[in-house]
PDB file of C-alpha atoms in Angstrom:
ATOM      1  CA  MET F   1      -0.454   0.061   0.063  1.00  0.00           C
ATOM      2  CA  HIS F   2       2.973   2.250   1.186  1.00  0.00           C
ATOM      3  CA  GLU F   3       4.686   1.371  -2.820  1.00  0.00           C
ATOM      4  CA  THR F   4       1.402   2.734  -4.068  1.00  0.00           C
ATOM      5  CA  LYS F   5       1.555   6.085  -2.505  1.00  0.00           C
ATOM      6  CA  GLY F   6       4.474   6.277  -3.324  1.00  0.00           C
ATOM      7  CA  ASP F   7       4.832   5.404  -6.955  1.00  0.00           C
ATOM      8  CA  GLU F   8       1.577   7.575  -6.894  1.00  0.00           C
ATOM      9  CA  ALA F   9       3.710  10.990  -5.609  1.00  0.00           C
ATOM     10  CA  ARG F  10       6.147  10.344  -8.057  1.00  0.00           C
ATOM     11  CA  GLY F  11       3.700  10.115 -10.631  1.00  0.00           C
ATOM     12  CA  ILE F  12       2.305  13.167  -9.444  1.00  0.00           C
ATOM     13  CA  ALA F  13       5.621  14.851  -9.627  1.00  0.00           C
ATOM     14  CA  ASN F  14       6.142  13.359 -12.825  1.00  0.00           C
ATOM     15  CA  LEU F  15       3.155  15.151 -13.923  1.00  0.00           C
ATOM     16  CA  SER F  16       4.178  18.403 -12.309  1.00  0.00           C
ATOM     17  CA  ALA F  17       7.650  18.693 -13.202  1.00  0.00           C
ATOM     18  CA  LEU F  18       6.745  18.313 -17.519  1.00  0.00           C
ATOM     19  CA  ALA F  19       3.519  20.608 -16.592  1.00  0.00           C
ATOM     20  CA  ALA F  20       6.662  23.396 -15.527  1.00  0.00           C
ATOM     21  CA  LEU F  21       8.856  22.710 -18.522  1.00  0.00           C
ATOM     22  CA  GLY F  22       5.530  23.549 -20.772  1.00  0.00           C
ATOM     23  CA  ASP F  23       5.172  26.507 -19.544  1.00  0.00           C
ATOM     24  CA  LEU F  24       9.228  27.207 -19.597  1.00  0.00           C
ATOM     25  CA  ALA F  25       8.967  26.128 -23.045  1.00  0.00           C
ATOM     26  CA  ALA F  26       5.744  28.942 -23.507  1.00  0.00           C
ATOM     27  CA  PHE F  27       8.119  31.739 -22.211  1.00  0.00           C
ATOM     28  CA  LEU F  28      10.528  30.750 -24.381  1.00  0.00           C
ATOM     29  CA  ALA F  29       8.799  31.241 -27.305  1.00  0.00           C
ATOM     30  CA  VAL F  30       6.954  34.675 -26.103  1.00  0.00           C
ATOM     31  CA  ALA F  31      10.128  36.137 -25.947  1.00  0.00           C
ATOM     32  CA  ARG F  32      11.623  35.197 -28.479  1.00  0.00           C
ATOM     33  CA  ALA F  33       8.688  36.049 -31.070  1.00  0.00           C
ATOM     34  CA  GLY F  34       8.305  38.993 -29.281  1.00  0.00           C
ATOM     35  CA  GLY F  35       4.684  39.058 -28.410  1.00  0.00           C
ATOM     36  CA  PHE F  36       1.812  36.124 -27.693  1.00  0.00           C
ATOM     37  CA  ARG F  37       0.270  36.317 -31.814  1.00  0.00           C
ATOM     38  CA  GLU F  38       3.637  35.527 -32.632  1.00  0.00           C
ATOM     39  CA  ALA F  39       4.669  32.810 -30.866  1.00  0.00           C
ATOM     40  CA  SER F  40       1.188  31.809 -31.567  1.00  0.00           C
ATOM     41  CA  ARG F  41       1.451  31.140 -34.784  1.00  0.00           C
ATOM     42  CA  GLN F  42       4.905  29.744 -34.265  1.00  0.00           C
ATOM     43  CA  ALA F  43       5.090  27.035 -32.102  1.00  0.00           C
ATOM     44  CA  GLY F  44       1.211  26.533 -33.061  1.00  0.00           C
ATOM     45  CA  LEU F  45      -0.656  26.920 -29.963  1.00  0.00           C
ATOM     46  CA  SER F  46      -3.537  29.635 -28.996  1.00  0.00           C
ATOM     47  CA  ALA F  47      -1.997  32.987 -27.757  1.00  0.00           C
ATOM     48  CA  SER F  48      -4.732  32.228 -24.378  1.00  0.00           C
ATOM     49  CA  GLY F  49      -2.855  29.461 -24.114  1.00  0.00           C
ATOM     50  CA  LEU F  50       0.415  30.858 -23.937  1.00  0.00           C
ATOM     51  CA  SER F  51      -1.044  34.052 -22.125  1.00  0.00           C
ATOM     52  CA  ASP F  52      -2.443  31.664 -19.356  1.00  0.00           C
ATOM     53  CA  ALA F  53       1.151  29.310 -19.153  1.00  0.00           C
ATOM     54  CA  MET F  54       3.065  32.934 -18.214  1.00  0.00           C
ATOM     55  CA  ARG F  55       0.486  33.061 -15.572  1.00  0.00           C
ATOM     56  CA  ARG F  56       1.259  30.199 -14.128  1.00  0.00           C
ATOM     57  CA  LEU F  57       4.885  30.424 -14.510  1.00  0.00           C
ATOM     58  CA  GLU F  58       4.624  33.985 -12.815  1.00  0.00           C
ATOM     59  CA  THR F  59       2.281  33.078 -10.094  1.00  0.00           C
ATOM     60  CA  ARG F  60       5.346  29.908  -8.894  1.00  0.00           C
ATOM     61  CA  LEU F  61       8.435  31.559  -9.472  1.00  0.00           C
ATOM     62  CA  GLY F  62       6.608  34.690  -7.241  1.00  0.00           C
ATOM     63  CA  VAL F  63       8.451  37.509 -10.088  1.00  0.00           C
ATOM     64  CA  ARG F  64       6.740  39.206 -13.227  1.00  0.00           C
ATOM     65  CA  LEU F  65       8.782  38.098 -16.684  1.00  0.00           C
ATOM     66  CA  LEU F  66       6.851  40.352 -18.511  1.00  0.00           C
ATOM     67  CA  HIS F  67       5.991  44.060 -19.524  1.00  0.00           C
ATOM     68  CA  ARG F  68       2.661  43.493 -21.315  1.00  0.00           C
ATOM     69  CA  THR F  69       0.272  46.440 -23.444  1.00  0.00           C
ATOM     70  CA  THR F  70      -2.084  46.294 -25.380  1.00  0.00           C
ATOM     71  CA  ARG F  71       0.579  45.915 -28.151  1.00  0.00           C
ATOM     72  CA  SER F  72       3.967  44.341 -27.552  1.00  0.00           C
ATOM     73  CA  ILE F  73       4.786  42.742 -24.544  1.00  0.00           C
ATOM     74  CA  ALA F  74       9.042  42.926 -23.124  1.00  0.00           C
ATOM     75  CA  LEU F  75      11.257  41.551 -20.842  1.00  0.00           C
ATOM     76  CA  THR F  76      11.933  42.908 -16.936  1.00  0.00           C
ATOM     77  CA  GLU F  77      15.222  42.208 -15.891  1.00  0.00           C
ATOM     78  CA  ALA F  78      14.038  38.575 -14.139  1.00  0.00           C
ATOM     79  CA  GLY F  79      13.103  37.769 -17.627  1.00  0.00           C
ATOM     80  CA  ALA F  80      15.848  38.877 -19.525  1.00  0.00           C
ATOM     81  CA  ARG F  81      17.940  36.913 -16.855  1.00  0.00           C
ATOM     82  CA  LEU F  82      15.589  33.312 -16.862  1.00  0.00           C
ATOM     83  CA  MET F  83      16.134  33.526 -20.930  1.00  0.00           C
ATOM     84  CA  ASP F  84      19.820  33.535 -21.193  1.00  0.00           C
ATOM     85  CA  ARG F  85      20.142  30.772 -18.861  1.00  0.00           C
ATOM     86  CA  LEU F  86      17.215  28.416 -20.140  1.00  0.00           C
ATOM     87  CA  SER F  87      17.236  28.991 -23.949  1.00  0.00           C
ATOM     88  CA  PRO F  88      20.523  26.141 -23.752  1.00  0.00           C
ATOM     89  CA  ALA F  89      18.712  24.341 -21.429  1.00  0.00           C
ATOM     90  CA  LEU F  90      15.735  24.353 -22.829  1.00  0.00           C
ATOM     91  CA  ASP F  91      17.741  23.414 -26.336  1.00  0.00           C
ATOM     92  CA  GLU F  92      19.504  20.255 -24.522  1.00  0.00           C
ATOM     93  CA  VAL F  93      15.937  19.301 -23.768  1.00  0.00           C
ATOM     94  CA  GLU F  94      14.913  19.553 -27.221  1.00  0.00           C
ATOM     95  CA  ALA F  95      17.927  17.775 -27.866  1.00  0.00           C
ATOM     96  CA  ALA F  96      17.924  14.959 -25.516  1.00  0.00           C
ATOM     97  CA  LEU F  97      14.117  14.149 -26.402  1.00  0.00           C
ATOM     98  CA  ASP F  98      14.575  14.264 -29.930  1.00  0.00           C
ATOM     99  CA  VAL F  99      17.177  11.529 -30.198  1.00  0.00           C
ATOM    100  CA  VAL F 100      14.218   9.710 -29.720  1.00  0.00           C
ATOM    101  CA  ASN F 101      12.309  10.255 -33.639  1.00  0.00           C
ATOM    102  CA  GLY F 102      15.909   7.963 -34.119  1.00  0.00           C
ATOM    103  CA  PHE F 103      14.415   4.761 -33.430  1.00  0.00           C
ATOM    104  CA  ARG F 104      11.113   5.636 -35.366  1.00  0.00           C
ATOM    105  CA  ASP F 105      10.744   3.638 -38.831  1.00  0.00           C
ATOM    106  CA  HIS F 106      10.507   7.778 -40.336  1.00  0.00           C
ATOM    107  CA  PRO F 107      11.791  11.397 -38.723  1.00  0.00           C
ATOM    108  CA  ALA F 108       8.187  12.379 -37.871  1.00  0.00           C
ATOM    109  CA  GLY F 109       7.706  16.585 -36.274  1.00  0.00           C
ATOM    110  CA  THR F 110       8.168  20.009 -37.543  1.00  0.00           C
ATOM    111  CA  LEU F 111      10.680  21.851 -39.293  1.00  0.00           C
ATOM    112  CA  ARG F 112      10.701  25.669 -40.275  1.00  0.00           C
ATOM    113  CA  LEU F 113      12.293  27.360 -42.766  1.00  0.00           C
ATOM    114  CA  ASN F 114      12.896  30.614 -43.122  1.00  0.00           C
ATOM    115  CA  VAL F 115      13.183  31.773 -46.890  1.00  0.00           C
ATOM    116  CA  PRO F 116      13.435  34.500 -49.024  1.00  0.00           C
ATOM    117  CA  ALA F 117      11.116  35.333 -51.985  1.00  0.00           C
ATOM    118  CA  SER F 118      13.178  34.283 -54.272  1.00  0.00           C
ATOM    119  CA  VAL F 119      13.858  30.933 -53.120  1.00  0.00           C
ATOM    120  CA  ALA F 120      10.592  30.561 -52.640  1.00  0.00           C
ATOM    121  CA  ARG F 121      10.291  31.230 -56.114  1.00  0.00           C
ATOM    122  CA  LEU F 122      13.233  29.744 -57.417  1.00  0.00           C
ATOM    123  CA  VAL F 123      14.919  27.094 -55.973  1.00  0.00           C
ATOM    124  CA  LEU F 124      12.125  25.332 -52.796  1.00  0.00           C
ATOM    125  CA  PRO F 125       9.723  24.076 -55.631  1.00  0.00           C
ATOM    126  CA  ALA F 126      12.960  21.466 -57.322  1.00  0.00           C
ATOM    127  CA  ILE F 127      13.127  20.285 -53.516  1.00  0.00           C
ATOM    128  CA  VAL F 128      10.116  20.710 -51.610  1.00  0.00           C
ATOM    129  CA  PRO F 129       7.692  17.975 -52.389  1.00  0.00           C
ATOM    130  CA  GLU F 130      10.408  15.562 -53.438  1.00  0.00           C
ATOM    131  CA  PHE F 131      11.145  15.740 -49.752  1.00  0.00           C
ATOM    132  CA  MET F 132       7.867  15.905 -48.050  1.00  0.00           C
ATOM    133  CA  LYS F 133       7.420  12.436 -50.425  1.00  0.00           C
ATOM    134  CA  ALA F 134      10.475  10.668 -48.517  1.00  0.00           C
ATOM    135  CA  TYR F 135       9.022  11.920 -45.671  1.00  0.00           C
ATOM    136  CA  PRO F 136       5.319  12.408 -45.120  1.00  0.00           C
ATOM    137  CA  ASP F 137       5.458  12.939 -41.237  1.00  0.00           C
ATOM    138  CA  ILE F 138       7.557  15.796 -41.108  1.00  0.00           C
ATOM    139  CA  MET F 139       5.844  19.428 -41.545  1.00  0.00           C
ATOM    140  CA  LEU F 140       7.265  21.719 -43.052  1.00  0.00           C
ATOM    141  CA  ASP F 141       6.501  25.556 -41.561  1.00  0.00           C
ATOM    142  CA  VAL F 142       7.888  27.874 -44.408  1.00  0.00           C
ATOM    143  CA  ALA F 143       8.182  31.493 -43.373  1.00  0.00           C
ATOM    144  CA  VAL F 144       9.196  34.072 -46.221  1.00  0.00           C
ATOM    145  CA  GLU F 145      10.473  36.916 -45.630  1.00  0.00           C
ATOM    146  CA  GLU F 146      13.638  39.178 -47.048  1.00  0.00           C
ATOM    147  CA  SER F 147      14.129  40.883 -43.821  1.00  0.00           C
ATOM    148  CA  PHE F 148      18.250  39.639 -41.644  1.00  0.00           C
ATOM    149  CA  VAL F 149      16.768  37.215 -39.240  1.00  0.00           C
ATOM    150  CA  ASP F 150      17.679  35.488 -36.657  1.00  0.00           C
ATOM    151  CA  VAL F 151      16.426  32.868 -37.171  1.00  0.00           C
ATOM    152  CA  LEU F 152      16.974  31.576 -33.685  1.00  0.00           C
ATOM    153  CA  ALA F 153      15.057  33.675 -32.176  1.00  0.00           C
ATOM    154  CA  ALA F 154      12.260  33.757 -35.366  1.00  0.00           C
ATOM    155  CA  GLY F 155      11.727  30.142 -33.814  1.00  0.00           C
ATOM    156  CA  CYS F 156      12.607  29.364 -36.482  1.00  0.00           C
ATOM    157  CA  ASP F 157      15.294  25.906 -37.580  1.00  0.00           C
ATOM    158  CA  ALA F 158      17.458  26.375 -40.437  1.00  0.00           C
ATOM    159  CA  GLY F 159      16.934  29.666 -42.525  1.00  0.00           C
ATOM    160  CA  ILE F 160      18.375  30.186 -46.589  1.00  0.00           C
ATOM    161  CA  ARG F 161      19.733  32.671 -47.929  1.00  0.00           C
ATOM    162  CA  TYR F 162      22.767  34.465 -49.743  1.00  0.00           C
ATOM    163  CA  GLU F 163      26.389  34.604 -49.093  1.00  0.00           C
ATOM    164  CA  GLU F 164      26.055  38.097 -48.115  1.00  0.00           C
ATOM    165  CA  ARG F 165      23.488  38.018 -45.592  1.00  0.00           C
ATOM    166  CA  LEU F 166      24.262  34.475 -43.165  1.00  0.00           C
ATOM    167  CA  GLU F 167      24.366  34.804 -40.160  1.00  0.00           C
ATOM    168  CA  GLN F 168      27.890  34.686 -38.146  1.00  0.00           C
ATOM    169  CA  ASP F 169      28.817  31.482 -36.434  1.00  0.00           C
ATOM    170  CA  MET F 170      26.661  29.261 -38.361  1.00  0.00           C
ATOM    171  CA  ILE F 171      27.207  25.971 -40.872  1.00  0.00           C
ATOM    172  CA  ALA F 172      26.189  26.810 -44.481  1.00  0.00           C
ATOM    173  CA  ILE F 173      26.003  24.321 -47.046  1.00  0.00           C
ATOM    174  CA  PRO F 174      24.631  25.020 -50.204  1.00  0.00           C
ATOM    175  CA  ILE F 175      21.307  24.230 -51.890  1.00  0.00           C
ATOM    176  CA  GLY F 176      19.742  25.265 -55.245  1.00  0.00           C
ATOM    177  CA  PRO F 177      22.070  26.095 -58.041  1.00  0.00           C
ATOM    178  CA  ARG F 178      25.280  26.678 -57.491  1.00  0.00           C
ATOM    179  CA  ARG F 179      25.432  30.354 -59.875  1.00  0.00           C
ATOM    180  CA  GLN F 180      22.277  33.447 -60.787  1.00  0.00           C
ATOM    181  CA  ARG F 181      22.528  35.831 -62.525  1.00  0.00           C
ATOM    182  CA  MET F 182      20.397  38.925 -62.710  1.00  0.00           C
ATOM    183  CA  ALA F 183      18.697  40.137 -65.436  1.00  0.00           C
ATOM    184  CA  THR F 184      17.622  43.035 -66.883  1.00  0.00           C
ATOM    185  CA  ALA F 185      14.888  43.395 -69.463  1.00  0.00           C
ATOM    186  CA  ALA F 186      11.482  46.015 -71.212  1.00  0.00           C
ATOM    187  CA  ALA F 187       8.897  45.175 -73.149  1.00  0.00           C
ATOM    188  CA  PRO F 188       9.186  45.303 -76.967  1.00  0.00           C
ATOM    189  CA  ALA F 189       6.478  48.057 -77.201  1.00  0.00           C
ATOM    190  CA  TYR F 190       8.991  50.680 -74.568  1.00  0.00           C
ATOM    191  CA  LEU F 191      11.801  49.846 -76.096  1.00  0.00           C
ATOM    192  CA  ALA F 192      10.002  50.955 -79.279  1.00  0.00           C
ATOM    193  CA  ALA F 193       9.596  53.925 -77.808  1.00  0.00           C
ATOM    194  CA  ARG F 194      12.400  54.589 -75.606  1.00  0.00           C
ATOM    195  CA  GLY F 195      15.209  53.477 -77.052  1.00  0.00           C
ATOM    196  CA  VAL F 196      17.894  50.411 -75.819  1.00  0.00           C
ATOM    197  CA  PRO F 197      20.031  50.938 -73.624  1.00  0.00           C
ATOM    198  CA  LEU F 198      23.339  50.455 -73.908  1.00  0.00           C
ATOM    199  CA  GLN F 199      25.782  51.303 -71.033  1.00  0.00           C
ATOM    200  CA  PRO F 200      24.237  50.496 -67.835  1.00  0.00           C
ATOM    201  CA  SER F 201      24.275  54.799 -67.305  1.00  0.00           C
ATOM    202  CA  ASP F 202      22.340  54.980 -70.204  1.00  0.00           C
ATOM    203  CA  LEU F 203      19.265  53.604 -67.514  1.00  0.00           C
ATOM    204  CA  LEU F 204      19.471  57.220 -65.700  1.00  0.00           C
ATOM    205  CA  GLN F 205      17.582  57.801 -68.369  1.00  0.00           C
ATOM    206  CA  HIS F 206      14.596  55.374 -68.421  1.00  0.00           C
ATOM    207  CA  ALA F 207      11.857  54.665 -66.045  1.00  0.00           C
ATOM    208  CA  CYS F 208      12.777  51.591 -63.836  1.00  0.00           C
ATOM    209  CA  LEU F 209      10.830  49.732 -61.755  1.00  0.00           C
ATOM    210  CA  ARG F 210      12.830  49.178 -58.589  1.00  0.00           C
ATOM    211  CA  GLY F 211      12.866  47.155 -55.162  1.00  0.00           C
ATOM    212  CA  ARG F 212      12.769  48.420 -51.740  1.00  0.00           C
ATOM    213  CA  PHE F 213      14.335  46.505 -48.818  1.00  0.00           C
ATOM    214  CA  PRO F 214      11.897  45.937 -45.330  1.00  0.00           C
ATOM    215  CA  SER F 215      14.617  48.146 -43.922  1.00  0.00           C
ATOM    216  CA  GLY F 216      13.535  50.984 -46.703  1.00  0.00           C
ATOM    217  CA  SER F 217      16.957  51.054 -48.538  1.00  0.00           C
ATOM    218  CA  MET F 218      16.244  50.378 -52.125  1.00  0.00           C
ATOM    219  CA  SER F 219      18.160  47.209 -54.191  1.00  0.00           C
ATOM    220  CA  ALA F 220      20.770  49.025 -56.260  1.00  0.00           C
ATOM    221  CA  TRP F 221      21.132  47.522 -59.931  1.00  0.00           C
ATOM    222  CA  GLN F 222      24.788  46.139 -59.904  1.00  0.00           C
ATOM    223  CA  TYR F 223      26.369  45.165 -63.832  1.00  0.00           C
ATOM    224  CA  GLU F 224      30.149  43.567 -63.969  1.00  0.00           C
ATOM    225  CA  ARG F 225      31.631  43.545 -67.658  1.00  0.00           C
ATOM    226  CA  ASP F 226      35.656  42.722 -68.025  1.00  0.00           C
ATOM    227  CA  GLY F 227      36.384  42.888 -64.117  1.00  0.00           C
ATOM    228  CA  LYS F 228      34.589  46.093 -64.316  1.00  0.00           C
ATOM    229  CA  ILE F 229      32.043  47.058 -61.982  1.00  0.00           C
ATOM    230  CA  VAL F 230      29.443  49.384 -62.218  1.00  0.00           C
ATOM    231  CA  THR F 231      26.135  50.084 -59.165  1.00  0.00           C
ATOM    232  CA  ILE F 232      23.225  52.096 -60.665  1.00  0.00           C
ATOM    233  CA  GLU F 233      20.100  53.497 -58.718  1.00  0.00           C
ATOM    234  CA  PRO F 234      17.754  54.511 -61.157  1.00  0.00           C
ATOM    235  CA  THR F 235      14.658  56.305 -60.753  1.00  0.00           C
ATOM    236  CA  GLY F 236      11.389  55.375 -61.909  1.00  0.00           C
ATOM    237  CA  PRO F 237       7.642  55.798 -61.910  1.00  0.00           C
ATOM    238  CA  LEU F 238       6.917  52.254 -59.293  1.00  0.00           C
ATOM    239  CA  VAL F 239       8.834  51.036 -56.311  1.00  0.00           C
ATOM    240  CA  VAL F 240       7.524  47.608 -54.622  1.00  0.00           C
ATOM    241  CA  ARG F 241       8.356  46.004 -51.518  1.00  0.00           C
ATOM    242  CA  LEU F 242      11.183  42.900 -52.831  1.00  0.00           C
ATOM    243  CA  GLY F 243       8.964  39.709 -52.193  1.00  0.00           C
ATOM    244  CA  GLY F 244       5.556  40.241 -52.335  1.00  0.00           C
ATOM    245  CA  GLY F 245       5.920  42.824 -54.719  1.00  0.00           C
ATOM    246  CA  VAL F 246       7.581  41.562 -57.340  1.00  0.00           C
ATOM    247  CA  GLU F 247       5.369  39.984 -59.502  1.00  0.00           C
ATOM    248  CA  LEU F 248       3.532  43.399 -59.404  1.00  0.00           C
ATOM    249  CA  ALA F 249       6.731  45.073 -61.389  1.00  0.00           C
ATOM    250  CA  ILE F 250       7.323  42.360 -63.927  1.00  0.00           C
ATOM    251  CA  GLU F 251       3.336  42.752 -64.328  1.00  0.00           C
ATOM    252  CA  ALA F 252       3.979  46.610 -65.047  1.00  0.00           C
ATOM    253  CA  ALA F 253       7.329  45.819 -66.802  1.00  0.00           C
ATOM    254  CA  VAL F 254       5.547  43.000 -69.674  1.00  0.00           C
ATOM    255  CA  ALA F 255       2.927  46.389 -69.852  1.00  0.00           C
ATOM    256  CA  GLY F 256       5.538  48.265 -71.215  1.00  0.00           C
ATOM    257  CA  CYS F 257       5.898  50.968 -68.232  1.00  0.00           C
ATOM    258  CA  GLY F 258       9.719  50.381 -67.424  1.00  0.00           C
ATOM    259  CA  VAL F 259      12.670  48.342 -67.300  1.00  0.00           C
ATOM    260  CA  ILE F 260      13.070  45.379 -64.783  1.00  0.00           C
ATOM    261  CA  HIS F 261      15.641  43.974 -63.079  1.00  0.00           C
ATOM    262  CA  LEU F 262      15.549  40.805 -60.967  1.00  0.00           C
ATOM    263  CA  PHE F 263      16.466  36.820 -61.134  1.00  0.00           C
ATOM    264  CA  GLU F 264      16.957  35.907 -64.936  1.00  0.00           C
ATOM    265  CA  ASP F 265      14.932  32.635 -63.411  1.00  0.00           C
ATOM    266  CA  TRP F 266      12.533  34.598 -62.380  1.00  0.00           C
ATOM    267  CA  LEU F 267      12.040  37.021 -66.036  1.00  0.00           C
ATOM    268  CA  ARG F 268      12.662  33.343 -67.255  1.00  0.00           C
ATOM    269  CA  PRO F 269       9.020  32.545 -68.633  1.00  0.00           C
ATOM    270  CA  GLN F 270       8.528  36.486 -69.513  1.00  0.00           C
ATOM    271  CA  LEU F 271      12.137  35.921 -71.649  1.00  0.00           C
ATOM    272  CA  ASP F 272      11.416  33.055 -73.724  1.00  0.00           C
ATOM    273  CA  SER F 273       7.982  34.453 -74.817  1.00  0.00           C
ATOM    274  CA  GLY F 274       9.436  37.363 -75.699  1.00  0.00           C
ATOM    275  CA  ALA F 275       7.043  39.363 -73.550  1.00  0.00           C
ATOM    276  CA  LEU F 276      10.411  40.891 -72.258  1.00  0.00           C
ATOM    277  CA  VAL F 277      13.606  41.290 -74.386  1.00  0.00           C
ATOM    278  CA  PRO F 278      16.490  41.434 -72.055  1.00  0.00           C
ATOM    279  CA  ILE F 279      18.877  44.097 -71.833  1.00  0.00           C
ATOM    280  CA  LEU F 280      22.675  44.741 -71.471  1.00  0.00           C
ATOM    281  CA  GLU F 281      22.481  40.477 -71.638  1.00  0.00           C
ATOM    282  CA  GLU F 282      26.219  40.783 -72.262  1.00  0.00           C
ATOM    283  CA  TRP F 283      26.871  42.996 -68.254  1.00  0.00           C
ATOM    284  CA  TRP F 284      25.049  40.396 -66.344  1.00  0.00           C
ATOM    285  CA  GLY F 285      27.405  39.230 -63.662  1.00  0.00           C
ATOM    286  CA  SER F 286      26.546  35.756 -61.787  1.00  0.00           C
ATOM    287  CA  PHE F 287      26.798  35.479 -58.128  1.00  0.00           C
ATOM    288  CA  SER F 288      27.141  32.248 -55.348  1.00  0.00           C
ATOM    289  CA  GLY F 289      23.123  30.163 -55.100  1.00  0.00           C
ATOM    290  CA  PRO F 290      22.432  30.583 -51.935  1.00  0.00           C
ATOM    291  CA  PHE F 291      22.712  28.278 -48.679  1.00  0.00           C
ATOM    292  CA  LEU F 292      20.860  27.078 -45.983  1.00  0.00           C
ATOM    293  CA  TYR F 293      22.244  27.298 -42.719  1.00  0.00           C
ATOM    294  CA  TYR F 294      21.416  26.570 -39.022  1.00  0.00           C
ATOM    295  CA  PRO F 295      23.676  26.713 -35.522  1.00  0.00           C
ATOM    296  CA  GLY F 296      26.105  24.335 -34.902  1.00  0.00           C
ATOM    297  CA  ARG F 297      24.584  22.119 -32.967  1.00  0.00           C
ATOM    298  CA  ARG F 298      26.049  18.967 -31.390  1.00  0.00           C
ATOM    299  CA  TYR F 299      22.605  16.895 -32.086  1.00  0.00           C
ATOM    300  CA  LEU F 300      20.163  18.425 -34.573  1.00  0.00           C
ATOM    301  CA  PRO F 301      17.053  17.761 -33.777  1.00  0.00           C
ATOM    302  CA  ALA F 302      15.923  15.261 -36.538  1.00  0.00           C
ATOM    303  CA  PRO F 303      13.316  16.812 -38.869  1.00  0.00           C
ATOM    304  CA  LEU F 304      16.036  19.498 -40.035  1.00  0.00           C
ATOM    305  CA  ARG F 305      19.113  16.664 -39.704  1.00  0.00           C
ATOM    306  CA  ALA F 306      16.787  15.234 -42.187  1.00  0.00           C
ATOM    307  CA  PHE F 307      16.766  18.283 -44.505  1.00  0.00           C
ATOM    308  CA  VAL F 308      19.948  18.648 -44.537  1.00  0.00           C
ATOM    309  CA  GLU F 309      21.146  15.177 -45.209  1.00  0.00           C
ATOM    310  CA  PHE F 310      18.455  15.523 -48.150  1.00  0.00           C
ATOM    311  CA  VAL F 311      20.234  18.168 -49.364  1.00  0.00           C
ATOM    312  CA  LYS F 312      23.344  17.835 -49.789  1.00  0.00           C
ATOM    313  CA  ALA F 313      22.579  14.442 -51.190  1.00  0.00           C
ATOM    314  CA  ARG F 314      20.665  15.714 -53.895  1.00  0.00           C
ATOM    315  CA  GLN F 315      23.366  19.408 -54.281  1.00  0.00           C
ATOM    316  CA  SER F 316      25.984  15.709 -54.819  1.00  0.00           C
ATOM    317  CA  ASP F 317      23.664  14.567 -57.512  1.00  0.00           C
ATOM    318  CA  ILE F 318      23.623  17.682 -59.294  1.00  0.00           C
ATOM    319  CA  GLU F 319      27.473  17.931 -58.902  1.00  0.00           C
ATOM    320  CA  ARG F 320      28.014  15.079 -60.793  1.00  0.00           C
TER     321      ARG F 320
END
């Protein structure tokens, strides 16, 4: 009888420990996301559930961890100290639990990637469908944005960016084409009316359709020929936010509204159909393709490990 009570007590203690661990994980999700709504989206949990977990945790600890307003949250000094110590500890717990995933026939779980629109449009379509067929128990959650991102703070497992935008202290492996080009083009009707630019500097006299980064800075147009690099800051009647606004810029170019400068592969359908005509093609310089990057943990989560191995094998086949 006493042994049964002891077992029950241990069971209750274990449940309490698991509940506390869940509340700590909820705190970390909210702190990293900067709010309940974004944490809810990233973690796939309800905002009210996260809020309840925060109240339980603060009550248990007897200290406030978050300053809350109707629009945002901010860490208290105690919350900031807890987050600094908690992040590596919970990462180790996740890694330990994920070891069990290795005993499954197929890895399972969620893989969260953060990628720019160009990768979502030009790189992932050739990879994701085959990966999903190979790993049906893994759910891919892909966030598409252009800004510089701390993948861990954003609640992601890995990111895909170009070489100049890679985060420091990360492992990076090639993914997708190893060389790409930016293309400049315009509609035949536009060129008939305004003339064909013969030098990059001629674009300063043309209506150019430009892109703006989320930071507010404008995307410069860079050209290269015989070792000479020319950077142009053209003007024009349309500016779109890079990512979601790119399709609008393409449609405007096809309609004859101006000159567009974009990934060659993105414009390839319009170039092949004749809807757009290449301009200054001898000046189109190539650049290194994108990289998959992720933290250099000793133990990768099973979904990420499966994706890394899949990408490496695919790149090896391409290079043969």
